[in-house]
Coordinates of N, CA and C in Angstrom, one line a residue:
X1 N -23.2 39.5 20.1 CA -21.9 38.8 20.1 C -22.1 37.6 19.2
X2 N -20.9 37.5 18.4 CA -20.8 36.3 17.1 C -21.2 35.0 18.2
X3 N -21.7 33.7 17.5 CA -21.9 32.2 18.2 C -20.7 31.8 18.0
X4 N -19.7 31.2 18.7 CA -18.8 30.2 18.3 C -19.0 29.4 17.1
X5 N -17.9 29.2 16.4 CA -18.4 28.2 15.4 C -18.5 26.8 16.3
X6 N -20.1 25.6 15.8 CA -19.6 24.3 16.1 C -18.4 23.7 15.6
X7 N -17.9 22.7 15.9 CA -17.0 21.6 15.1 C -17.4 20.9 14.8
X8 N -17.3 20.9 13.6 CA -17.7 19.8 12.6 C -17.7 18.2 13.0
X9 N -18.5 17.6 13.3 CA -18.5 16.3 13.5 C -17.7 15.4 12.6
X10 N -16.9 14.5 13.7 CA -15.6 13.4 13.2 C -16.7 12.9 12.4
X11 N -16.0 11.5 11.7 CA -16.0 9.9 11.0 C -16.4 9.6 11.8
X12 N -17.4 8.7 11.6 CA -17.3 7.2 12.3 C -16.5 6.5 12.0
X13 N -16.0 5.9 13.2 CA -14.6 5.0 12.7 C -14.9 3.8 11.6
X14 N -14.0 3.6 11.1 CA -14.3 2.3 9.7 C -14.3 1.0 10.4
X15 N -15.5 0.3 10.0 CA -15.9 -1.1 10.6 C -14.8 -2.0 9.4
X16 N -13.8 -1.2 8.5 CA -13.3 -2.2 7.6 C -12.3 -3.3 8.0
X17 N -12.0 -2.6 9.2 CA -10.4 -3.7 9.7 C -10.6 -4.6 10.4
X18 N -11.7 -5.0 11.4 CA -12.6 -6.2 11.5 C -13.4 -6.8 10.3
X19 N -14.0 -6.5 9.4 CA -14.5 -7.3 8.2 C -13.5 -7.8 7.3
X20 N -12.1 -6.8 7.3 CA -11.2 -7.7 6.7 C -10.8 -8.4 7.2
X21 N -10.5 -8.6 8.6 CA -10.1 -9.6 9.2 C -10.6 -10.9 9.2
X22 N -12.2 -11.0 9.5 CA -13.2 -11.7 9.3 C -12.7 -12.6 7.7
X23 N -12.7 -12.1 6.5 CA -12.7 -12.2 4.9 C -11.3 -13.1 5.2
X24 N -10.2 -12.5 5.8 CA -8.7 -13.3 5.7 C -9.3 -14.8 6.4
X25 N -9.8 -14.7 7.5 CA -9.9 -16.0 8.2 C -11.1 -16.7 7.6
X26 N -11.8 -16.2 7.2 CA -12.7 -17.4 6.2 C -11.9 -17.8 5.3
X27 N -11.4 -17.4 4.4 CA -10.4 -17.8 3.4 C -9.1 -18.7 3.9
X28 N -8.5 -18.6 4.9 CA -7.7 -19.3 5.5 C -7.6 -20.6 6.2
X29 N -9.6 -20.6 6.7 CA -10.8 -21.4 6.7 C -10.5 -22.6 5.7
X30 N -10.8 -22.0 4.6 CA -11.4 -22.6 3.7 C -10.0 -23.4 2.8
X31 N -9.2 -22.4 2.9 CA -7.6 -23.4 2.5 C -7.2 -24.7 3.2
X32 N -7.4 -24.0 4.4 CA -6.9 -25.4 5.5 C -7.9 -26.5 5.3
X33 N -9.2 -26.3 5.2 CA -10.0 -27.5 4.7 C -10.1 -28.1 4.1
X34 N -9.0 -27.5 2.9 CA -8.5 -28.4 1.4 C -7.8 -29.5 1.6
X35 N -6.8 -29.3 2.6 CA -5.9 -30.3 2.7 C -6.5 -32.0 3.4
X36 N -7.4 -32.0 4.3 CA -7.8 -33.0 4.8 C -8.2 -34.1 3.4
X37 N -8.6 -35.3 3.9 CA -9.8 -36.0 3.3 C -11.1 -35.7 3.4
X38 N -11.9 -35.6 2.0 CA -13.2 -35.1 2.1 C -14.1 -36.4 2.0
X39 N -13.6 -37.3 0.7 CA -14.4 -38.1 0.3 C -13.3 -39.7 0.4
X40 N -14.0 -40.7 0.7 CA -13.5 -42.0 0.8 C -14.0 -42.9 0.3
X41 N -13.6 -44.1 -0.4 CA -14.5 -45.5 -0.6 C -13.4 -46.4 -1.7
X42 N -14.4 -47.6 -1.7 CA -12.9 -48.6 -1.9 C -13.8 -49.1 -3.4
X43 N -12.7 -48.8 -4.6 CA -13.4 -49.2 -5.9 C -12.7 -50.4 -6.1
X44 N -13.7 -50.8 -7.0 CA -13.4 -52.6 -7.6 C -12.3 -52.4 -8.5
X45 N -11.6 -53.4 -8.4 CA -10.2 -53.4 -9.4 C -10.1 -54.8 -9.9
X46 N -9.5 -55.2 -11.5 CA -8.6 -56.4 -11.7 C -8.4 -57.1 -10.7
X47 N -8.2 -57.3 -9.5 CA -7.5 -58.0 -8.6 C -8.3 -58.1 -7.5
X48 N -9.2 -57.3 -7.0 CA -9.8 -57.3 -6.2 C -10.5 -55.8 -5.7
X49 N -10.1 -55.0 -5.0 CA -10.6 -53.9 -4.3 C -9.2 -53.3 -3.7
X50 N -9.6 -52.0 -3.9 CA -8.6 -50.7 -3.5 C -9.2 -49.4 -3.2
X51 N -8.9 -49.2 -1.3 CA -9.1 -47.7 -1.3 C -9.1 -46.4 -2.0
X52 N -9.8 -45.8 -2.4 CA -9.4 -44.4 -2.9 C -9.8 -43.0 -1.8
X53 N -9.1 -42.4 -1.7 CA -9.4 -41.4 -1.1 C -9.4 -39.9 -1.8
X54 N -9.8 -38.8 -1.7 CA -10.1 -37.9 -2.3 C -9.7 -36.5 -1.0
X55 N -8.7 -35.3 -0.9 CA -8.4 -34.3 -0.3 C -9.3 -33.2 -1.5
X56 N -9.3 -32.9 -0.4 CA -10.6 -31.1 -0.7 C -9.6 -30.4 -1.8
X57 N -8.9 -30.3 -2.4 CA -8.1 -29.6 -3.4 C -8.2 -30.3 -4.6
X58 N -8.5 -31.6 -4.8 CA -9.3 -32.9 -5.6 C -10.5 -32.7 -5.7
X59 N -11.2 -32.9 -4.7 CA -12.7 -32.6 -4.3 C -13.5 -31.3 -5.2
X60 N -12.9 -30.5 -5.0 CA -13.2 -28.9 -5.4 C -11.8 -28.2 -5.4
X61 N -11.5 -28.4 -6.6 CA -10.6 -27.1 -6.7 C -10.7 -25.7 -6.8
X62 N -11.7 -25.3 -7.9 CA -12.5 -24.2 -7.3 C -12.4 -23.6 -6.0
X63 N -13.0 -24.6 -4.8 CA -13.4 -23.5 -3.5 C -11.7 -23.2 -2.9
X64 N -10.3 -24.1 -3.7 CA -9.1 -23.7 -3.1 C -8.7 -22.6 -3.6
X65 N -8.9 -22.6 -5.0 CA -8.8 -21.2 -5.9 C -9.1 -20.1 -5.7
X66 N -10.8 -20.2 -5.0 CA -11.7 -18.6 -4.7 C -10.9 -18.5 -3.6
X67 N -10.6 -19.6 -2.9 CA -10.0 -19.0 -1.2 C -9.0 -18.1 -1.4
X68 N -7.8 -18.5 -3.0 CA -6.5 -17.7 -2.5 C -6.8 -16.6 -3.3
X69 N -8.0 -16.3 -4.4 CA -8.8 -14.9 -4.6 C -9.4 -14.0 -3.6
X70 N -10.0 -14.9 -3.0 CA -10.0 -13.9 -1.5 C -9.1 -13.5 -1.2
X71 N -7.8 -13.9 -0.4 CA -7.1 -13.6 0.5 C -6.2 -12.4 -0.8
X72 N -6.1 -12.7 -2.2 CA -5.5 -11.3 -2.6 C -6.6 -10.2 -2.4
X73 N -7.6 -10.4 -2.4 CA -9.0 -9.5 -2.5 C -8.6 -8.8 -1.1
X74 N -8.2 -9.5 -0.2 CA -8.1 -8.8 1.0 C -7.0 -7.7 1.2
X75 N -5.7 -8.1 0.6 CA -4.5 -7.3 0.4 C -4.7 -6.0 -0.4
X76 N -5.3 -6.5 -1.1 CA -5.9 -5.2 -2.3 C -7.0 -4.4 -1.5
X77 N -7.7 -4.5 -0.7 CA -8.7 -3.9 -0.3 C -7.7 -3.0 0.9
X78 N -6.5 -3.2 1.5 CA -6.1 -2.8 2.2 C -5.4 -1.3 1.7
X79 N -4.9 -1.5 0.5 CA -3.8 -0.9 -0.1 C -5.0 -0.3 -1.2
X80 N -5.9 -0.2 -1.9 CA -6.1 0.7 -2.7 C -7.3 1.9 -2.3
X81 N -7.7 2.5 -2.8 CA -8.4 3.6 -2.9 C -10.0 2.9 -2.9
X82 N -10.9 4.0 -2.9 CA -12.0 3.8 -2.6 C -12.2 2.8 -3.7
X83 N -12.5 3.5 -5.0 CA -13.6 2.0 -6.1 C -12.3 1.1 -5.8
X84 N -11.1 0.8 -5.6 CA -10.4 -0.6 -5.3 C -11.1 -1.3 -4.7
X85 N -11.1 -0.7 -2.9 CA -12.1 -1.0 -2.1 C -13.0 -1.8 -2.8
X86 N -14.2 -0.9 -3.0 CA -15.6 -1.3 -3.5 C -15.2 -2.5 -4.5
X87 N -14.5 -2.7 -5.1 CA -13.9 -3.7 -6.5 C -13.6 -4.6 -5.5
X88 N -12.5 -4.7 -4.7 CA -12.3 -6.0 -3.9 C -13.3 -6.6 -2.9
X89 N -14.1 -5.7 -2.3 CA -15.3 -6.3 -1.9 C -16.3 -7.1 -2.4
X90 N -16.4 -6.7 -3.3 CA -17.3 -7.5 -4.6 C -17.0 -8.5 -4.7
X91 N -15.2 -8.9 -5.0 CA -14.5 -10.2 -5.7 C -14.5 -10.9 -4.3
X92 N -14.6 -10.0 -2.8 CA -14.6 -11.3 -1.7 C -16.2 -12.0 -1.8
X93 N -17.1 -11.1 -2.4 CA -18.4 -11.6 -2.3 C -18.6 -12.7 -3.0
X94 N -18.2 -12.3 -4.3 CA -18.0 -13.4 -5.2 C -17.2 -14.7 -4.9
X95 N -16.4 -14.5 -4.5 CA -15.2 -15.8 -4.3 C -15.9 -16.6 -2.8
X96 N -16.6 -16.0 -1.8 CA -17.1 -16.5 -0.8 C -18.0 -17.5 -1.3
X97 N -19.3 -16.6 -2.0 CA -20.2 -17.7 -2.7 C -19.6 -18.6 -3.7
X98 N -18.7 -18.6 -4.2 CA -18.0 -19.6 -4.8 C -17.7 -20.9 -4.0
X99 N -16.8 -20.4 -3.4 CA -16.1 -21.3 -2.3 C -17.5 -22.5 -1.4
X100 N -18.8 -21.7 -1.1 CA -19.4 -22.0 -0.9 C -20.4 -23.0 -1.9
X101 N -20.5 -22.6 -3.0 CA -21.3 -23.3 -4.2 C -20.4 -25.0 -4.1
X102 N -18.8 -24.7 -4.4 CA -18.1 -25.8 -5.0 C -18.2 -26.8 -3.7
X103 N -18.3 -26.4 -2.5 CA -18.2 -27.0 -1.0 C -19.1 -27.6 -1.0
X104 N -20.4 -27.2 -1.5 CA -21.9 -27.8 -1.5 C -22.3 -28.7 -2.1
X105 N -21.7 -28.7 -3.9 CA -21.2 -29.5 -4.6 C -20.9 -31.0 -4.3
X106 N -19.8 -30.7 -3.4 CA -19.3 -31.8 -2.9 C -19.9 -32.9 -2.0
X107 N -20.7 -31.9 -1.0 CA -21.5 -32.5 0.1 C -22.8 -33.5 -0.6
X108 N -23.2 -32.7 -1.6 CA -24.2 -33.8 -2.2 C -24.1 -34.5 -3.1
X109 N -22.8 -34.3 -4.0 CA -22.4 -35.5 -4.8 C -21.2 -36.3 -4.3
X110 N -21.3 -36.5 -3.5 CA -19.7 -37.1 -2.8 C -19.2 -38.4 -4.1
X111 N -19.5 -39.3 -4.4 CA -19.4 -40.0 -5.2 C -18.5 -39.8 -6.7
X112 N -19.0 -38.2 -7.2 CA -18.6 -37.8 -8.3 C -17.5 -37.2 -8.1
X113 N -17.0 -36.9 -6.8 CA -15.5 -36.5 -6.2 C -14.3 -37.9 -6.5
X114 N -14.8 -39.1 -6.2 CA -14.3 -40.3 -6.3 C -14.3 -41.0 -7.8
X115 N -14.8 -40.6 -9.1 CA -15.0 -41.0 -9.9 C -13.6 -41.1 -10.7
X116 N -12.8 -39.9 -10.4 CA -11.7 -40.4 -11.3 C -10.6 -40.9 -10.4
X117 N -10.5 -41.2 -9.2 CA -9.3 -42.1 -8.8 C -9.7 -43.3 -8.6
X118 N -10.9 -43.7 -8.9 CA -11.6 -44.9 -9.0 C -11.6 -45.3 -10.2
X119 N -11.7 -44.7 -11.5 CA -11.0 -45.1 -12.6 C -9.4 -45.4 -12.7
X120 N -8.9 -44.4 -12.1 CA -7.4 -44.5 -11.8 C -7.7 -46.2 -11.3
X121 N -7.4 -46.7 -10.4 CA -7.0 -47.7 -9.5 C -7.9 -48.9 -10.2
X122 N -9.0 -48.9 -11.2 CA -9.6 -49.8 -11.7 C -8.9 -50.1 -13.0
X123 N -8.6 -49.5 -13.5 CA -7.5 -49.2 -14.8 C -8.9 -49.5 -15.8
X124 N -10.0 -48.9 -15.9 CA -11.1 -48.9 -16.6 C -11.7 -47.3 -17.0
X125 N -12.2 -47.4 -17.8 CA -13.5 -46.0 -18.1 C -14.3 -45.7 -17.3
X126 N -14.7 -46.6 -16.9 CA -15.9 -47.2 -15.8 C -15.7 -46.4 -14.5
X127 N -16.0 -45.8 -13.4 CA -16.0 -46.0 -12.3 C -16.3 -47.2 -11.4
X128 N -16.2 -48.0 -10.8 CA -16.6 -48.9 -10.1 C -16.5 -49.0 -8.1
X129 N -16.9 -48.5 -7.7 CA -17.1 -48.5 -6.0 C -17.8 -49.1 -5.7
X130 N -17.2 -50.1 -4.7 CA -18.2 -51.2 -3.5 C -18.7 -50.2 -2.3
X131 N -19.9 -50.1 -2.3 CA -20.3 -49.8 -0.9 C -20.5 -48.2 -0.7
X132 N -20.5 -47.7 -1.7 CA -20.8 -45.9 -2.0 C -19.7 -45.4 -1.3
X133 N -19.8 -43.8 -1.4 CA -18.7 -43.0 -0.7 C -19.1 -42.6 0.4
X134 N -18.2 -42.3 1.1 CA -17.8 -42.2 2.6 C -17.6 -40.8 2.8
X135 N -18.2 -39.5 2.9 CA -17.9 -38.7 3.5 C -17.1 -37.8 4.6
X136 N -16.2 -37.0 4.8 CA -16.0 -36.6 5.7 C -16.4 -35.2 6.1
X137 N -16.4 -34.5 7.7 CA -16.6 -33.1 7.6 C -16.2 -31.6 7.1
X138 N -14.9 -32.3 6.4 CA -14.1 -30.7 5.9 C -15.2 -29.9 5.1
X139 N -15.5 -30.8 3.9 CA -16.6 -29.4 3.5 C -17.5 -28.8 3.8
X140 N -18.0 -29.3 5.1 CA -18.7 -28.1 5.5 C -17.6 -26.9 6.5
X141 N -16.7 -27.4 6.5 CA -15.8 -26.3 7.3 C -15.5 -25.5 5.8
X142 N -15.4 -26.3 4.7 CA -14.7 -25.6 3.6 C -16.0 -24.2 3.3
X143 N -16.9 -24.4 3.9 CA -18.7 -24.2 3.5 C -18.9 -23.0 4.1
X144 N -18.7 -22.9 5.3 CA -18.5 -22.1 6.2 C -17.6 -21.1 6.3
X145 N -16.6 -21.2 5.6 CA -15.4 -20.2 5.6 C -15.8 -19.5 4.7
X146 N -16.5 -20.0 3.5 CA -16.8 -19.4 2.4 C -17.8 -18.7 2.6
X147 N -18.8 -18.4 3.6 CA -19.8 -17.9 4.0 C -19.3 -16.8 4.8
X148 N -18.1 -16.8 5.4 CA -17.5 -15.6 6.3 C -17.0 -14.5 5.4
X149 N -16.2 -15.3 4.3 CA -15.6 -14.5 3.5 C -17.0 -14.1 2.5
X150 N -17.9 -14.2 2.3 CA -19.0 -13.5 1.7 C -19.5 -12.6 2.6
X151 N -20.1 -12.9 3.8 CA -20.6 -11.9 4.8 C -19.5 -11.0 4.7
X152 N -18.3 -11.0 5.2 CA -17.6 -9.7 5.5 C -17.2 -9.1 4.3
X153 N -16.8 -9.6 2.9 CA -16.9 -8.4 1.6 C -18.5 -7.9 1.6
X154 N -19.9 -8.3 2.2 CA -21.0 -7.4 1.4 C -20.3 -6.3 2.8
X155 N -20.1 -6.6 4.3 CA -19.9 -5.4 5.3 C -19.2 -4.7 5.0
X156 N -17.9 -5.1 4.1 CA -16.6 -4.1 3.4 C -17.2 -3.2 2.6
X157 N -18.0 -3.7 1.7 CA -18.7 -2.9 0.4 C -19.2 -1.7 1.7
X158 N -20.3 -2.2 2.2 CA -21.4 -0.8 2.4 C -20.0 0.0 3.3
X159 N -19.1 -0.9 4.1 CA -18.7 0.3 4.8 C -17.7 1.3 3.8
X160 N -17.6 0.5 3.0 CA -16.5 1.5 1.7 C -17.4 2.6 1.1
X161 N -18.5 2.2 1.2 CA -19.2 3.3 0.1 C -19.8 4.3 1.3
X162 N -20.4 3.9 2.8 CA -20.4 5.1 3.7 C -18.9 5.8 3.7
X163 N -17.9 5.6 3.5 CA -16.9 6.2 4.3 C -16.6 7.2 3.3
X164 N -16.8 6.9 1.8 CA -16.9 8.2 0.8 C -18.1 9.2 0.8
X165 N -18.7 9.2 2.0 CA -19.8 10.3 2.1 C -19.2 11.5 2.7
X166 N -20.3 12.5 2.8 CA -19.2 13.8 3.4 C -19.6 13.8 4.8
X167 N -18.7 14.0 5.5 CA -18.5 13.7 7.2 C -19.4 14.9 7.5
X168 N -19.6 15.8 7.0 CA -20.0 16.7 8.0 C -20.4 18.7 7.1
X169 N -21.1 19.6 7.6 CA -21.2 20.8 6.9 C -19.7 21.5 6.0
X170 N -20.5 22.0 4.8 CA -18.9 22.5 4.4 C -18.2 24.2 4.9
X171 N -17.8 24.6 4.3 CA -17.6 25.8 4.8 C -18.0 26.7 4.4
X172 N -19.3 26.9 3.5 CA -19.7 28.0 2.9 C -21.0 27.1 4.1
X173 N -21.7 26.1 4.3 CA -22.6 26.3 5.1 C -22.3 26.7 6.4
X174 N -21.0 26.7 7.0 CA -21.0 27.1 8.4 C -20.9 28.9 8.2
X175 N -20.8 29.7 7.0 CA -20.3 30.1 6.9 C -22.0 30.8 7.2
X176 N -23.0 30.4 6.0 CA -24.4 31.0 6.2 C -24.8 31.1 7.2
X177 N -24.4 30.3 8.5 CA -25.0 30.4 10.0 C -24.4 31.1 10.6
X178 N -23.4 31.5 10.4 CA -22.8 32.5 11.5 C -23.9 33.9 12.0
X179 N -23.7 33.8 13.1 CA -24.9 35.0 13.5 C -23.8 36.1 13.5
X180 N -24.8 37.1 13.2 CA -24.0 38.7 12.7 C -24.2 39.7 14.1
X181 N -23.1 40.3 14.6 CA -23.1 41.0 16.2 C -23.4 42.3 15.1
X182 N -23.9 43.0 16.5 CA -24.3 44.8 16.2 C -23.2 45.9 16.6
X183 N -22.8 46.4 16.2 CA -21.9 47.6 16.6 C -22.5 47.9 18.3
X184 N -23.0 48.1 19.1 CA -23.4 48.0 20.0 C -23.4 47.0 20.4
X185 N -23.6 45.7 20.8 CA -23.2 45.0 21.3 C -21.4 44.4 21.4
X186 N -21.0 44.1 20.3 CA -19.8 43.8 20.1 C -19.0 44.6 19.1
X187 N -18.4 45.8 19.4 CA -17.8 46.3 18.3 C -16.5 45.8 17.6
X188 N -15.6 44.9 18.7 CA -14.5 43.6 17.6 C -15.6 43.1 16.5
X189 N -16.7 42.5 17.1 CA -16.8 41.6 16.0 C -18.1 42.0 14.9
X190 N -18.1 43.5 14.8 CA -19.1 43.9 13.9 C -17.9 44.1 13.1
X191 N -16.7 44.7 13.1 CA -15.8 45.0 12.5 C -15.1 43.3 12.2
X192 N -15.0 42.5 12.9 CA -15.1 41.0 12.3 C -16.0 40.7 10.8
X193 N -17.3 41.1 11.1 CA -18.3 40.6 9.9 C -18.1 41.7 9.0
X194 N -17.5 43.0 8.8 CA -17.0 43.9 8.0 C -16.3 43.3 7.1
X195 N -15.4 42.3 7.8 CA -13.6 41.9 6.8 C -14.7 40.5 5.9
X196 N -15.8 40.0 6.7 CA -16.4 38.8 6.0 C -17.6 39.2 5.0
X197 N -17.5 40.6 4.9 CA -18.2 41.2 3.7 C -20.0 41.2 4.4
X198 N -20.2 41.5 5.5 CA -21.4 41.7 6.3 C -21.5 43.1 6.8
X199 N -22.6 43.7 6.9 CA -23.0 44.7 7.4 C -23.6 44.6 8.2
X200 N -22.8 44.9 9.5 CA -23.4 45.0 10.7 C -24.5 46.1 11.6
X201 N -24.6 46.9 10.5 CA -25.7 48.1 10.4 C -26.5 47.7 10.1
X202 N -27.0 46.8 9.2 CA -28.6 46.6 8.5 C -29.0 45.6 9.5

């Protein structure tokens, strides 16, 4: 008697719609972090002293830029085909470490964020600040977001390039396993393996 054929084993389901998700909210992250104050301090002026303050879109424009390249990287990754896929994954990887580079930037030169509205308010070439710059915590939130949106495009990639693998045997292999019945045993299905070009005699 013929074996049943197995069925072909499903997909594993795609880990893509949590990693995009992940990629949107780092990037969303990293927008909203723009807007605060990053960097503070009060430069010397003609007259005396004047605050300057510095918002993360000032600070680093860069890491606001890669953020709204992510967030198209994410739309695109939704809507196109596999190498799209693999293509927008790459540009979240890219734009994450970006976001992160320009964010880092900031953290350790805070000063050089302040240099040109410190010229501004000094009405000089010069920079001049009393008392160094004042940091605040947005860039590392800006820092952080940019690190989500890197982690979840490298998880996008591999899961885009598993999901173009082949799920399972094709049909000339299930085709070689079929066991062949004997006229004696099963005469439907010796006359089955007749129509599939087998001889159930030999």
């Amino acid at each position: 008697m013929s074996a049943p054929a197995s069925p072909a084993p499903s997909r594993p389901r795609s880990r893509r719609g949590p990693l995009l998700l992940l990629a949107a909210l780092g990037a969303v992250l990293a927008l909203g972090a723009g807007a605060p104050t990053w960097v503070s301090g009060v430069a010397r002026t003609a007259s005396g002293t004047s605050a300057v303050v510095v918002d993360g879109r000032d600070a680093a424009p860069v890491a606001t830029a890669l953020a709204l390249v992510a967030l198209a990287a994410v739309v695109a990754s939704t809507l196109g085909r596999r190498f799209a896929r693999l293509l927008a994954a790459l540009v979240l990887v890219l734009a994450g470490a970006g976001v992160v580079s320009a964010s880092v930037g900031t953290l350790t030169h805070p000063a050089t964020a302040l240099a040109a509205p410190a010229r501004a308010v000094s009405g000089t070439t010069q920079a001049r600040l009393e008392g160094g710059a004042a940091l605040r915590p947005w860039p590392v939130v800006s820092a952080a977001g940019g690190a989500l949106v890197a982690v979840a495009g490298l998880g996008a990639f591999a899961a885009s390039r598993r999901a173009g693998a082949p799920a399972g045997p094709t049909r000339h292999e299930r085709d070689a396993t079929r066991v062949v019945a004997t006229p004696a045993e099963d005469p439907a299905a010796a006359w089955d393996s007749l129509t599939h070009g087998d001889d159930p005699t030999r």
